[in-house]
Coordinates of C-alpha atoms in Angstrom, one line a residue:
M1327 CA 10.8 -30.0 -42.3
Y1328 CA 8.9 -33.2 -42.8
L1329 CA 6.2 -35.2 -41.1
M1330 CA 6.6 -38.7 -39.6
K1331 CA 5.1 -40.9 -36.9
V1332 CA 6.9 -41.9 -33.8
D1333 CA 6.3 -43.4 -30.3
P1334 CA 6.0 -40.4 -28.0
R1335 CA 7.9 -42.3 -25.3
A1336 CA 11.0 -42.3 -27.6
L1337 CA 11.2 -38.5 -27.7
E1338 CA 13.8 -36.7 -25.5
E1339 CA 12.9 -33.6 -23.6
N1340 CA 14.8 -30.4 -24.3
P1341 CA 16.4 -29.2 -21.0
D1342 CA 16.6 -25.6 -22.3
R1343 CA 12.9 -25.2 -22.9
S1344 CA 11.4 -21.8 -21.8
R1345 CA 8.4 -23.1 -19.9
H1346 CA 9.3 -24.9 -16.7
T1347 CA 6.3 -24.0 -14.6
P1348 CA 3.6 -26.7 -15.1
A1349 CA 0.2 -25.7 -16.4
T1350 CA -2.8 -25.9 -14.1
A1351 CA -4.6 -29.2 -13.5
Q1352 CA -7.7 -27.8 -15.2
A1353 CA -5.8 -26.8 -18.4
D1354 CA -4.1 -30.3 -18.5
A1355 CA -7.4 -32.1 -18.1
M1356 CA -9.0 -30.1 -21.0
M1357 CA -6.1 -30.9 -23.3
L1358 CA -6.0 -34.6 -22.3
A1359 CA -9.8 -34.9 -23.1
T1360 CA -9.2 -33.3 -26.5
I1361 CA -6.3 -35.7 -27.3
K1362 CA -8.3 -38.7 -26.3
A1363 CA -11.2 -37.5 -28.5
V1364 CA -9.5 -36.3 -31.7
G1365 CA -5.8 -36.9 -31.1
I1366 CA -3.1 -34.2 -31.4
V1367 CA -4.3 -31.5 -33.7
Q1368 CA -0.9 -29.7 -34.2
P1369 CA 2.1 -32.1 -34.2
P1370 CA 4.9 -31.3 -31.9
V1371 CA 8.1 -30.0 -33.5
V1372 CA 11.3 -32.0 -32.9
V1373 CA 15.0 -31.7 -34.0
P1374 CA 17.7 -34.4 -34.4
R1375 CA 19.7 -34.9 -31.2
T1376 CA 22.8 -32.7 -31.1
D1377 CA 24.9 -35.0 -29.0
G1378 CA 25.4 -37.4 -31.9
G1379 CA 22.9 -40.0 -30.6
N1380 CA 20.0 -41.4 -32.5
G1381 CA 16.4 -40.1 -32.1
F1382 CA 14.9 -36.7 -31.7
M1383 CA 14.6 -34.0 -29.1
I1384 CA 11.4 -32.0 -28.5
D1385 CA 11.7 -28.4 -29.7
R1386 CA 8.2 -27.2 -29.2
G1387 CA 5.3 -29.2 -27.8
H1388 CA 6.6 -30.8 -24.5
R1389 CA 3.1 -30.6 -22.9
R1390 CA 1.4 -32.3 -25.9
V1391 CA 3.9 -35.2 -25.9
R1392 CA 3.5 -35.6 -22.1
L1393 CA -0.3 -35.8 -22.3
A1394 CA -0.1 -38.1 -25.3
I1395 CA 1.8 -40.5 -23.1
V1396 CA -0.8 -40.2 -20.4
A1397 CA -3.5 -40.9 -23.0
E1398 CA -1.6 -44.1 -23.9
L1399 CA -1.2 -43.2 -27.6
A1400 CA 1.1 -45.7 -29.4
E1401 CA 2.1 -43.2 -32.1
I1402 CA 1.8 -39.5 -32.8
D1403 CA 2.6 -37.3 -35.7
I1404 CA 5.7 -35.1 -35.4
L1405 CA 7.3 -32.4 -37.5
V1406 CA 11.1 -32.8 -37.9
D1407 CA 12.9 -29.5 -38.2
E1408 CA 16.5 -28.4 -38.5
P1409 CA 18.2 -27.4 -35.2
A1410 CA 18.7 -23.7 -34.6
N1411 CA 22.0 -22.0 -33.8
D1412 CA 20.7 -21.0 -30.4
N1413 CA 19.3 -24.5 -29.6
G1414 CA 15.8 -23.2 -30.3
A1415 CA 15.9 -20.6 -27.5
M1416 CA 14.1 -17.7 -29.3
R1417 CA 11.6 -20.0 -31.1
S1418 CA 10.7 -21.7 -27.8
V1419 CA 10.1 -18.3 -26.1
V1420 CA 8.0 -17.0 -29.0
E1421 CA 5.8 -20.0 -29.3
N1422 CA 5.1 -20.2 -25.5
I1423 CA 4.2 -16.5 -25.3
A1424 CA 2.0 -16.8 -28.4
R1425 CA 0.2 -19.9 -26.9
E1426 CA -0.2 -18.9 -23.3
T1427 CA 1.7 -16.1 -21.6
L1428 CA 4.5 -17.4 -19.5
N1429 CA 4.3 -16.3 -15.9
P1430 CA 6.8 -13.4 -15.1
V1431 CA 9.3 -15.8 -13.5
D1432 CA 9.5 -18.0 -16.5
Q1433 CA 9.7 -14.9 -18.8
W1434 CA 12.6 -13.6 -16.8
R1435 CA 14.4 -16.9 -16.9
A1436 CA 13.9 -17.1 -20.7
I1437 CA 15.1 -13.5 -21.1
E1438 CA 18.2 -14.2 -19.1
R1439 CA 18.9 -17.3 -21.2
L1440 CA 18.6 -15.2 -24.4
V1441 CA 20.9 -12.5 -22.9
A1442 CA 23.5 -15.2 -22.1
L1443 CA 23.3 -16.3 -25.8
G1444 CA 24.2 -12.8 -26.9
W1445 CA 20.8 -11.2 -27.4
T1446 CA 20.5 -7.5 -26.4
E1447 CA 17.5 -6.2 -24.5
E1448 CA 16.5 -4.1 -27.5
G1449 CA 16.6 -7.2 -29.8
I1450 CA 14.6 -9.3 -27.3
G1451 CA 12.0 -6.5 -27.1
I1452 CA 11.6 -6.4 -30.9
A1453 CA 11.4 -10.2 -31.2
L1454 CA 8.9 -10.6 -28.4
S1455 CA 6.9 -7.4 -29.1
L1456 CA 7.7 -6.2 -25.6
P1457 CA 8.8 -2.7 -24.6
V1458 CA 12.5 -2.6 -23.5
R1459 CA 11.2 -1.1 -20.3
R1460 CA 9.2 -4.3 -19.6
I1461 CA 12.3 -6.4 -20.3
K1462 CA 14.2 -4.3 -17.7
Q1463 CA 11.4 -4.7 -15.2
L1464 CA 11.3 -8.5 -15.6
R1465 CA 15.1 -8.6 -15.1
L1466 CA 14.5 -7.2 -11.6
C1467 CA 13.6 -10.7 -10.6
A1468 CA 17.3 -11.3 -10.5
N1469 CA 17.2 -9.3 -7.2
I1470 CA 14.4 -11.3 -5.7
L1471 CA 14.9 -14.0 -3.0
P1472 CA 14.6 -17.5 -4.6
A1473 CA 11.9 -18.5 -2.1
M1474 CA 9.8 -15.5 -3.2
L1475 CA 10.4 -16.4 -6.9
D1476 CA 8.9 -19.9 -6.2
Q1477 CA 5.8 -18.1 -4.8
F1478 CA 5.6 -15.9 -7.9
A1479 CA 5.7 -19.0 -10.1
K1480 CA 2.5 -20.3 -8.3
G1481 CA 0.7 -17.2 -9.6
D1482 CA 0.8 -15.4 -6.2
M1483 CA 2.6 -12.2 -7.2
P1484 CA 2.8 -8.6 -5.9
N1485 CA 1.8 -5.6 -7.9
E1486 CA 4.4 -3.6 -9.8
Q1487 CA 4.9 -1.0 -7.0
Q1488 CA 5.4 -3.8 -4.4
L1489 CA 7.8 -5.7 -6.7
R1490 CA 9.8 -2.5 -7.2
T1491 CA 10.1 -2.1 -3.4
I1492 CA 11.1 -5.7 -2.8
A1493 CA 13.6 -5.8 -5.6
A1494 CA 15.3 -2.7 -4.3
A1495 CA 15.9 -4.3 -0.9
P1496 CA 19.1 -6.3 -0.1
L1497 CA 18.7 -10.1 -0.2
D1498 CA 19.6 -10.4 3.5
E1499 CA 16.7 -8.1 4.4
Q1500 CA 14.4 -9.9 2.1
K1501 CA 15.3 -13.1 3.8
E1502 CA 14.5 -11.8 7.3
V1503 CA 11.2 -10.3 6.2
W1504 CA 10.3 -13.5 4.3
K1505 CA 10.7 -15.5 7.5
K1506 CA 7.8 -13.5 9.1
H1507 CA 5.5 -13.4 6.1
K1508 CA 6.1 -16.6 4.2
P1509 CA 2.9 -18.7 3.5
S1510 CA 1.8 -21.5 5.7
K1511 CA -0.4 -24.6 5.2
A1512 CA -3.3 -22.8 6.8
D1513 CA -2.8 -19.7 4.6
P1514 CA -1.0 -20.4 1.3
H1515 CA -1.2 -16.8 0.1
V1516 CA 1.3 -14.0 0.9
T1517 CA 0.3 -10.5 2.0
W1518 CA 2.7 -8.8 -0.4
W1519 CA 1.6 -5.4 0.9
S1520 CA 3.0 -6.3 4.3
V1521 CA 6.2 -7.6 2.8
A1522 CA 6.7 -4.4 0.8
Q1523 CA 6.0 -2.2 3.8
A1524 CA 8.6 -4.1 5.9
L1525 CA 11.2 -3.5 3.1
T1526 CA 10.3 0.1 2.3
R1527 CA 13.2 2.5 2.5
K1528 CA 13.0 6.3 2.1
R1529 CA 13.9 7.3 -1.4
M1530 CA 15.6 10.6 -2.4
Y1531 CA 15.2 11.3 -6.1
A1532 CA 17.8 12.8 -8.4
K1533 CA 15.1 15.2 -9.9
D1534 CA 14.9 16.8 -6.4
A1535 CA 18.7 17.2 -6.0
S1536 CA 20.1 20.7 -6.5
F1537 CA 23.7 19.4 -6.3
G1538 CA 25.6 18.1 -9.4
D1539 CA 27.6 15.0 -10.2
E1540 CA 30.7 16.3 -8.4
L1541 CA 29.0 16.6 -5.0
A1542 CA 27.2 13.3 -5.6
A1543 CA 30.5 11.5 -6.2
A1544 CA 32.1 13.3 -3.1
Y1545 CA 29.3 11.9 -0.9
G1546 CA 29.4 8.5 -2.5
I1547 CA 25.8 8.7 -3.9
Q1548 CA 25.0 6.0 -6.4
W1549 CA 21.8 6.6 -8.4
I1550 CA 19.4 3.6 -9.0
E1551 CA 17.1 3.7 -12.0
D1552 CA 13.4 3.4 -11.1
L1553 CA 12.1 1.2 -13.9
F1554 CA 8.5 1.8 -12.8
A1555 CA 8.7 5.6 -13.0
Q1556 CA 7.0 7.5 -15.8
G1557 CA 9.0 7.4 -19.0
D1558 CA 9.3 11.2 -19.4
Q1559 CA 10.7 11.7 -15.9
D1560 CA 14.1 11.2 -14.3
G1561 CA 13.4 8.1 -12.2
R1562 CA 16.9 7.8 -10.5
Y1563 CA 16.9 7.6 -6.8
T1564 CA 19.1 6.7 -3.8
T1565 CA 18.2 5.2 -0.4
D1566 CA 21.3 6.8 1.2
V1567 CA 19.2 9.6 2.8
E1568 CA 22.1 10.9 5.0
A1569 CA 24.4 11.4 2.0
F1570 CA 21.7 13.0 -0.1
L1571 CA 20.8 15.5 2.6
G1572 CA 24.5 16.2 3.3
A1573 CA 25.1 17.1 -0.4
Q1574 CA 22.0 19.3 -0.4
Q1575 CA 23.2 21.1 2.7
E1576 CA 26.6 21.7 1.3
W1577 CA 25.1 23.0 -2.0
M1578 CA 22.9 25.5 0.0
T1579 CA 26.0 26.7 1.9
N1580 CA 27.9 27.3 -1.3
N1581 CA 25.0 29.0 -3.1
L1582 CA 23.5 31.0 -0.3
P1583 CA 22.1 34.3 -1.7
K1584 CA 22.9 37.8 -0.3
R1585 CA 20.9 38.4 2.9
G1586 CA 20.2 34.6 3.0
V1587 CA 20.1 32.3 6.0
I1588 CA 19.8 28.5 6.2
T1589 CA 16.9 27.5 8.4
E1590 CA 14.9 24.4 9.4
V1591 CA 11.3 23.3 9.2
S1592 CA 8.9 22.3 12.0
N1593 CA 7.4 18.9 12.6
W1594 CA 4.5 20.1 10.4
G1595 CA 6.8 20.9 7.5
E1596 CA 6.6 24.7 8.0
V1597 CA 9.7 26.8 7.7
K1598 CA 11.0 28.4 10.9
L1599 CA 11.6 32.1 10.4
P1600 CA 13.5 34.4 12.9
P1601 CA 11.4 35.9 15.7
K1602 CA 9.1 38.8 14.6
A1603 CA 9.9 38.0 10.9
E1604 CA 7.1 38.7 8.5
R1605 CA 6.9 36.4 5.4
V1606 CA 6.8 38.1 2.0
H1607 CA 4.5 36.3 -0.4
G1608 CA 4.9 38.8 -3.3
K1609 CA 8.0 40.1 -5.0
P1610 CA 10.8 40.7 -2.4
G1611 CA 12.3 44.1 -1.8
K1612 CA 16.0 45.0 -1.8
T1613 CA 16.1 44.9 2.0
D1614 CA 14.2 41.6 2.4
H1615 CA 15.9 38.4 3.5
T1616 CA 15.9 34.9 2.1
A1617 CA 15.4 31.7 4.2
V1618 CA 16.7 28.6 2.5
Y1619 CA 15.7 25.2 3.8
L1620 CA 15.1 21.5 3.0
D1621 CA 11.5 20.3 2.9
R1622 CA 10.4 16.8 4.0
E1623 CA 11.3 15.3 0.6
G1624 CA 14.9 16.8 0.8
R1625 CA 14.3 19.5 -1.8
V1626 CA 15.9 22.9 -1.5
Q1627 CA 13.2 25.5 -1.0
S1628 CA 13.3 29.2 -0.2
V1629 CA 11.0 31.9 1.1
H1630 CA 11.4 35.6 1.6
Y1631 CA 10.8 37.6 4.8
R1632 CA 11.4 41.0 6.2
M1633 CA 12.2 42.1 9.7
P1634 CA 10.2 45.0 11.3
E1635 CA 11.8 48.4 11.3
P1636 CA 13.1 49.6 14.7
A1637 CA 10.5 51.8 16.4
K1638 CA 11.4 55.6 16.2
K1639 CA 11.3 57.6 19.4
A1640 CA 9.6 61.0 19.5
K1641 CA 12.0 63.9 20.2
G1642 CA 11.4 66.1 23.2
K1643 CA 11.5 69.9 23.2
D1644 CA 15.1 69.9 24.1
G1645 CA 15.9 67.8 21.0
S1646 CA 16.7 64.6 23.0
G1647 CA 15.5 61.2 21.9
D1648 CA 12.8 60.9 24.6
A1649 CA 9.5 62.7 24.5
A1650 CA 8.7 64.8 27.5
G1651 CA 7.1 62.7 30.3
S1652 CA 7.5 59.4 28.3
D1653 CA 10.1 56.6 29.0
E1654 CA 8.4 54.0 26.7
P1655 CA 9.3 53.6 23.1
I1656 CA 6.6 54.0 20.5
V1657 CA 5.8 50.7 18.9
A1658 CA 4.3 50.6 15.4
S1659 CA 0.8 49.1 15.3
K1660 CA 0.3 45.7 13.6
P1661 CA -1.3 46.0 10.1
R1662 CA -4.9 44.8 9.9
P1663 CA -5.3 41.4 8.2
D1664 CA -7.2 41.3 4.9
V1665 CA -9.9 39.1 6.4
T1666 CA -10.8 39.3 10.1
R1667 CA -11.4 36.2 12.2
K1668 CA -15.1 36.6 11.9
G1669 CA -14.8 36.8 8.1
I1670 CA -12.7 33.6 8.1
E1671 CA -15.4 31.9 10.1
M1672 CA -18.1 33.1 7.7
I1673 CA -16.1 31.8 4.8
G1674 CA -15.9 28.4 6.5
D1675 CA -19.7 28.3 6.9
Y1676 CA -20.1 29.3 3.2
R1677 CA -17.7 26.6 2.1
T1678 CA -19.3 23.9 4.2
D1679 CA -22.8 24.7 2.9
A1680 CA -21.6 24.7 -0.7
L1681 CA -19.6 21.5 -0.2
H1682 CA -22.6 19.7 1.3
D1683 CA -24.9 20.9 -1.5
A1684 CA -22.4 19.7 -4.1
L1685 CA -22.1 16.3 -2.4
T1686 CA -25.9 16.0 -2.4
R1687 CA -26.7 17.2 -5.9
A1688 CA -23.6 17.3 -8.1
P1689 CA -22.8 14.2 -10.3
I1690 CA -19.8 12.3 -8.9
E1691 CA -18.1 9.3 -10.5
D1692 CA -17.6 6.2 -8.4
D1693 CA -13.8 6.5 -8.4
T1694 CA -14.0 10.1 -7.3
L1695 CA -16.5 9.3 -4.6
T1696 CA -14.3 6.5 -3.2
A1697 CA -11.3 8.9 -3.3
L1698 CA -13.4 11.5 -1.4
L1699 CA -14.2 8.9 1.3
V1700 CA -10.4 8.3 1.7
L1701 CA -9.8 12.1 1.9
A1702 CA -12.6 12.6 4.4
L1703 CA -10.9 10.2 6.9
A1704 CA -7.7 12.2 6.6
G1705 CA -9.5 15.4 7.8
L1706 CA -8.3 17.4 10.8
N1707 CA -11.6 16.8 12.6
V1708 CA -11.3 13.0 12.5
S1709 CA -10.1 11.0 15.5
V1710 CA -10.3 7.2 15.5
H1711 CA -9.4 4.7 18.1
S1712 CA -8.0 2.1 15.7
G1713 CA -6.7 -1.4 16.0
A1714 CA -3.8 -0.3 13.9
G1715 CA -2.1 1.1 16.9
G1716 CA -3.6 3.4 19.5
N1717 CA -5.2 6.7 18.7
V1718 CA -4.9 7.5 15.0
F1719 CA -5.4 11.1 14.0
G1720 CA -6.3 12.0 10.5
M1721 CA -3.5 14.4 10.0
K1722 CA -0.9 11.7 10.7
R1723 CA -1.5 8.1 9.6
F1724 CA -4.6 8.7 7.6
A1725 CA -2.9 11.4 5.5
R1726 CA -0.3 9.0 4.1
H1727 CA -3.0 7.1 2.3
A1728 CA -4.7 10.3 1.0
V1729 CA -1.5 11.9 -0.5
M1730 CA -1.3 9.0 -3.0
L1731 CA -4.3 10.4 -4.8
F1732 CA -2.6 13.7 -5.7
D1733 CA -0.4 14.6 -8.6
E1734 CA 2.6 17.0 -8.5
G1735 CA 0.3 19.9 -9.2
G1736 CA -1.8 19.2 -6.1
R1737 CA -4.8 17.9 -7.9
L1738 CA -6.7 14.6 -7.5
A1739 CA -5.1 12.3 -10.1
F1740 CA -5.0 8.6 -9.7
D1741 CA -5.6 5.3 -11.4
R1742 CA -7.9 2.6 -10.2
E1743 CA -5.1 0.5 -8.7
T1744 CA -3.8 3.4 -6.7
L1745 CA -7.3 4.3 -5.5
Q1746 CA -8.0 0.7 -4.4
F1747 CA -4.6 0.6 -2.6
A1748 CA -5.4 3.9 -0.8
A1749 CA -8.9 2.8 0.1
R1750 CA -7.7 -0.6 1.4
G1751 CA -5.1 1.1 3.5
M1752 CA -7.5 3.6 4.9
L1753 CA -10.0 0.9 5.9
T1754 CA -7.2 -1.1 7.5
E1755 CA -6.4 1.9 9.7
V1756 CA -10.0 2.4 10.7
L1757 CA -11.8 -0.9 11.0
S1758 CA -11.0 -2.9 14.1
C1759 CA -12.6 -5.8 15.9
R1760 CA -10.4 -5.6 19.0
E1761 CA -12.1 -5.8 22.4
N1762 CA -11.1 -2.3 23.5
S1763 CA -11.8 1.3 22.6
S1764 CA -10.7 0.6 19.0
N1765 CA -13.6 -1.8 18.4
S1766 CA -15.6 -0.6 15.3
G1767 CA -18.6 -2.7 16.4
I1768 CA -20.9 -4.6 14.2
V1769 CA -19.9 -2.7 11.1
A1770 CA -16.4 -4.4 11.2
R1771 CA -18.1 -7.8 11.4
V1772 CA -20.3 -6.9 8.4
A1773 CA -17.3 -5.6 6.4
G1774 CA -15.3 -8.8 7.2
D1775 CA -18.2 -11.0 6.1
A1776 CA -18.6 -9.1 2.9
I1777 CA -15.0 -9.5 1.7
G1778 CA -14.5 -13.1 2.9
A1779 CA -12.2 -12.3 5.8
D1780 CA -13.1 -15.7 7.4
S1781 CA -10.6 -17.4 5.1
F1782 CA -7.8 -15.2 6.5
L1783 CA -8.5 -16.2 10.1
P1784 CA -5.5 -18.1 11.6
N1785 CA -5.5 -21.6 12.9
M1786 CA -7.0 -21.5 16.4
G1787 CA -6.2 -25.1 17.2
T1788 CA -3.5 -24.0 19.6
D1789 CA -3.2 -24.6 23.3
E1790 CA -3.2 -20.9 24.0
F1791 CA -6.7 -20.4 22.4
L1792 CA -8.2 -23.7 23.4
S1793 CA -7.4 -22.9 27.0
C1794 CA -10.0 -20.1 26.7
L1795 CA -12.8 -22.6 25.9
S1796 CA -15.1 -24.3 28.4
R1797 CA -15.5 -28.0 28.6
P1798 CA -18.8 -28.0 26.6
A1799 CA -17.1 -25.8 23.9
L1800 CA -14.0 -28.1 23.8
E1801 CA -16.1 -31.2 23.4
A1802 CA -18.2 -29.5 20.7
S1803 CA -15.0 -28.8 18.9
C1804 CA -14.3 -32.5 18.6
A1805 CA -17.3 -33.0 16.4
G1806 CA -16.3 -34.0 12.9
T1807 CA -12.9 -35.1 14.0
S1808 CA -11.3 -38.3 15.1
V1809 CA -10.7 -36.8 18.6
T1810 CA -13.0 -38.1 21.4
P1811 CA -13.5 -36.1 24.6
R1812 CA -11.2 -37.2 27.4
Q1813 CA -12.0 -37.4 31.1
K1814 CA -9.8 -34.4 31.9
V1815 CA -10.2 -31.1 30.1
R1816 CA -6.5 -30.7 29.8
E1817 CA -6.2 -34.0 27.9
T1818 CA -9.0 -33.1 25.6
R1819 CA -7.4 -29.7 24.9
T1820 CA -4.0 -31.4 24.1
A1821 CA -5.6 -34.0 21.8
I1822 CA -7.4 -31.2 19.8
A1823 CA -4.3 -29.1 19.5
E1824 CA -2.3 -32.2 18.3
H1825 CA -5.1 -33.0 15.8
F1826 CA -5.1 -29.5 14.3
K1827 CA -1.3 -29.1 13.9
E1828 CA -1.6 -29.9 10.2
E1829 CA -5.1 -28.5 9.7
R1830 CA -6.8 -25.3 10.2
F1831 CA -9.4 -24.9 13.0
V1832 CA -11.6 -21.8 13.4
H1833 CA -14.0 -21.7 16.3
S1834 CA -17.6 -20.9 15.3
S1835 CA -17.6 -17.8 17.5
A1836 CA -14.8 -16.2 15.5
F1837 CA -16.5 -16.0 12.1
F1838 CA -17.3 -12.6 10.9
S1839 CA -21.0 -13.1 10.1
P1840 CA -22.9 -11.2 12.8
D1841 CA -25.9 -12.6 14.6
A1842 CA -28.9 -11.9 12.5
A1843 CA -31.0 -10.6 15.4
K1844 CA -28.3 -8.3 16.6
L1845 CA -27.8 -7.0 13.1
M1846 CA -31.5 -6.3 12.7
D1847 CA -31.6 -4.5 16.0
W1848 CA -28.7 -2.4 14.9
L1849 CA -30.3 -1.5 11.6
I1850 CA -33.6 -0.7 13.3
S1851 CA -32.1 1.4 16.0
N1852 CA -30.0 3.4 13.6
T1853 CA -33.0 3.8 11.3
V1854 CA -35.0 5.1 14.2
A1855 CA -32.1 7.4 15.2
N1856 CA -32.0 8.8 11.7
D1857 CA -35.7 9.5 11.7
E1858 CA -35.6 11.2 15.1
E1859 CA -32.6 13.2 14.0
A1860 CA -34.5 14.4 11.0
E1861 CA -37.5 15.4 13.1
G1862 CA -35.7 16.5 16.2
P1863 CA -34.0 19.7 17.3
S1864 CA -31.5 21.1 14.9
T1865 CA -29.8 23.9 16.9
P1866 CA -27.3 23.6 19.7
S1867 CA -29.8 25.1 22.1
D1868 CA -32.4 22.5 21.2
Q1869 CA -29.8 19.7 21.6
A1870 CA -28.7 21.0 25.0
G1871 CA -32.2 20.3 26.3
A1872 CA -32.2 16.7 25.2
V1873 CA -33.4 14.2 27.7
A1874 CA -31.6 10.9 28.3
P1875 CA -33.6 7.6 28.5
D1876 CA -33.3 7.6 32.3
G1877 CA -35.1 10.9 32.5
K1878 CA -32.0 13.0 33.2
E1879 CA -30.9 15.7 30.9
A1880 CA -28.1 14.5 28.7
V1881 CA -24.6 15.9 28.6
L1882 CA -23.0 15.4 25.2
D1883 CA -19.3 14.6 25.3
P1884 CA -17.1 15.2 22.2
Q1885 CA -15.3 11.9 22.8
Q1886 CA -18.5 9.8 23.1
D1887 CA -21.5 9.0 20.9
G1888 CA -24.0 9.2 23.7
P1889 CA -24.5 10.9 27.1
A1890 CA -21.4 11.4 29.2
D1891 CA -20.9 9.5 32.5
E1892 CA -22.5 10.7 35.7
E1893 CA -19.1 12.3 36.8
T1894 CA -19.1 14.7 33.9
R1895 CA -22.4 16.3 34.7
P1896 CA -22.2 19.7 36.4
E1897 CA -22.6 19.7 40.1
P1898 CA -25.7 21.3 41.6
G1899 CA -25.2 24.9 42.2
A1900 CA -22.5 25.3 39.6
D1901 CA -22.6 28.1 37.0
D1902 CA -25.8 27.4 35.1
T1903 CA -25.3 30.0 32.3
D1904 CA -24.2 27.1 30.0
P1905 CA -24.9 23.9 32.0
Y1906 CA -24.3 21.5 29.2
R1907 CA -21.4 20.9 26.9
V1908 CA -22.5 20.4 23.3
A1909 CA -19.8 19.4 20.8
A1910 CA -20.3 18.5 17.2
E1911 CA -17.5 16.6 15.6

């Protein structure tokens, strides 16, 4: 290797270099300023051309040479090296990763190039100081739609969980989903969560399968390796749910125990036992039965149950089976439960008081507190009219976000990314600005303003929206543009829509920031309400005697925050033993 000077314009670029994605404009500007001030600190490395021509080809330092030309340097120092057997493939990858990490798309392309040159995944991992698991993950990019890869290269990438979902989907499905979610000029970013949701397919895992390889082959099940699963677990899965369940069903039939029956589960995931069957939670007896079933995840489960013994008839004096004067069989009485209904209600009160005390006084970490907020919205007592789609009950759509926070042992166990994902999903379910029963009110406006939701508003410069504006509002929208108001409203609207075809227009009334006066009124009213609640009646009987602002006694409705409508009040003369419904949600 030796040093020499050369005109940077005489150097030939290496078409097999690792970094194809250009650096940011800011990074280029900083390097250009340095080159103009002190020159190139570290000379680029070049090798003699391998095609037999004169001159040199750049091995490492393409960006330095390009910016030296921009700086109009007549000569630069270069280091001449011997060409490598792999055309410098490994050296190029190592240097680029050491200088500035390649984006995942360029890393994948470099890895595929090395594999084509004969490198193994293990050898690449050792040379690049990367786990083989990471090498395999990057090679998933081979299953990604090229248009999505172009978006990745811009720095707009999904997280690992979303990447796994997208890569597992067929390319034709990715193409259809991409048409609906690809970026636009108004919004250059992609909501990868929505893309992953649209491509999500139910997965049945090999670790949950009771059948073996023979049945798997018979049903045509091909296992796919989940490269994002924990290293100590069997991460294989299949999306052929029908074949998986069929193999499980056949295995249950072939391995049914004595006194065993195959049963189903309810919509709530509870096993359906025969009528009058009593479930056995302890050690089963010799005469007990076994119910085998598939749970919601397709796993084979079993429970034990026993059937009641037939009632014995008392013998009469003549030895017959009927007692004298009795035609009815004697039915055995039901055993008394361990805890009565009243006792269960008392336990509920004790637990509630203890939970509230702990929430008030016990130390709670921020992550745990956020997780508890997610869990609270998944409670059975929560009913929300949401913009996500009609009435959303906690036990249904809310629960799907809460279950992500549990480990296999049923304990809260999550990382920060999972917690943030669950919290974002839960807030998406709840918060709504729609002008119907799902409207969250001013809190949704405050939330949107806090997280910068204004930048996600779509282009409103469409004829459909502009037709909703009055003449003064339309003419005001022309301010700051080259559009001048026309004599006819329709012509003004058409001109504005044409102007904003290539730009983004958001009407001032659509921004999230609420009116300061209305927000202050809301804060004051709720502060006053909190003070009155603290000083006011605390028992149902006291609440029942509350007086509405119009002087009438208020009737609290469980579906409303305030007094019920006139039609819900009891008619005069009706039963006045409990004239008011009081419900606490």
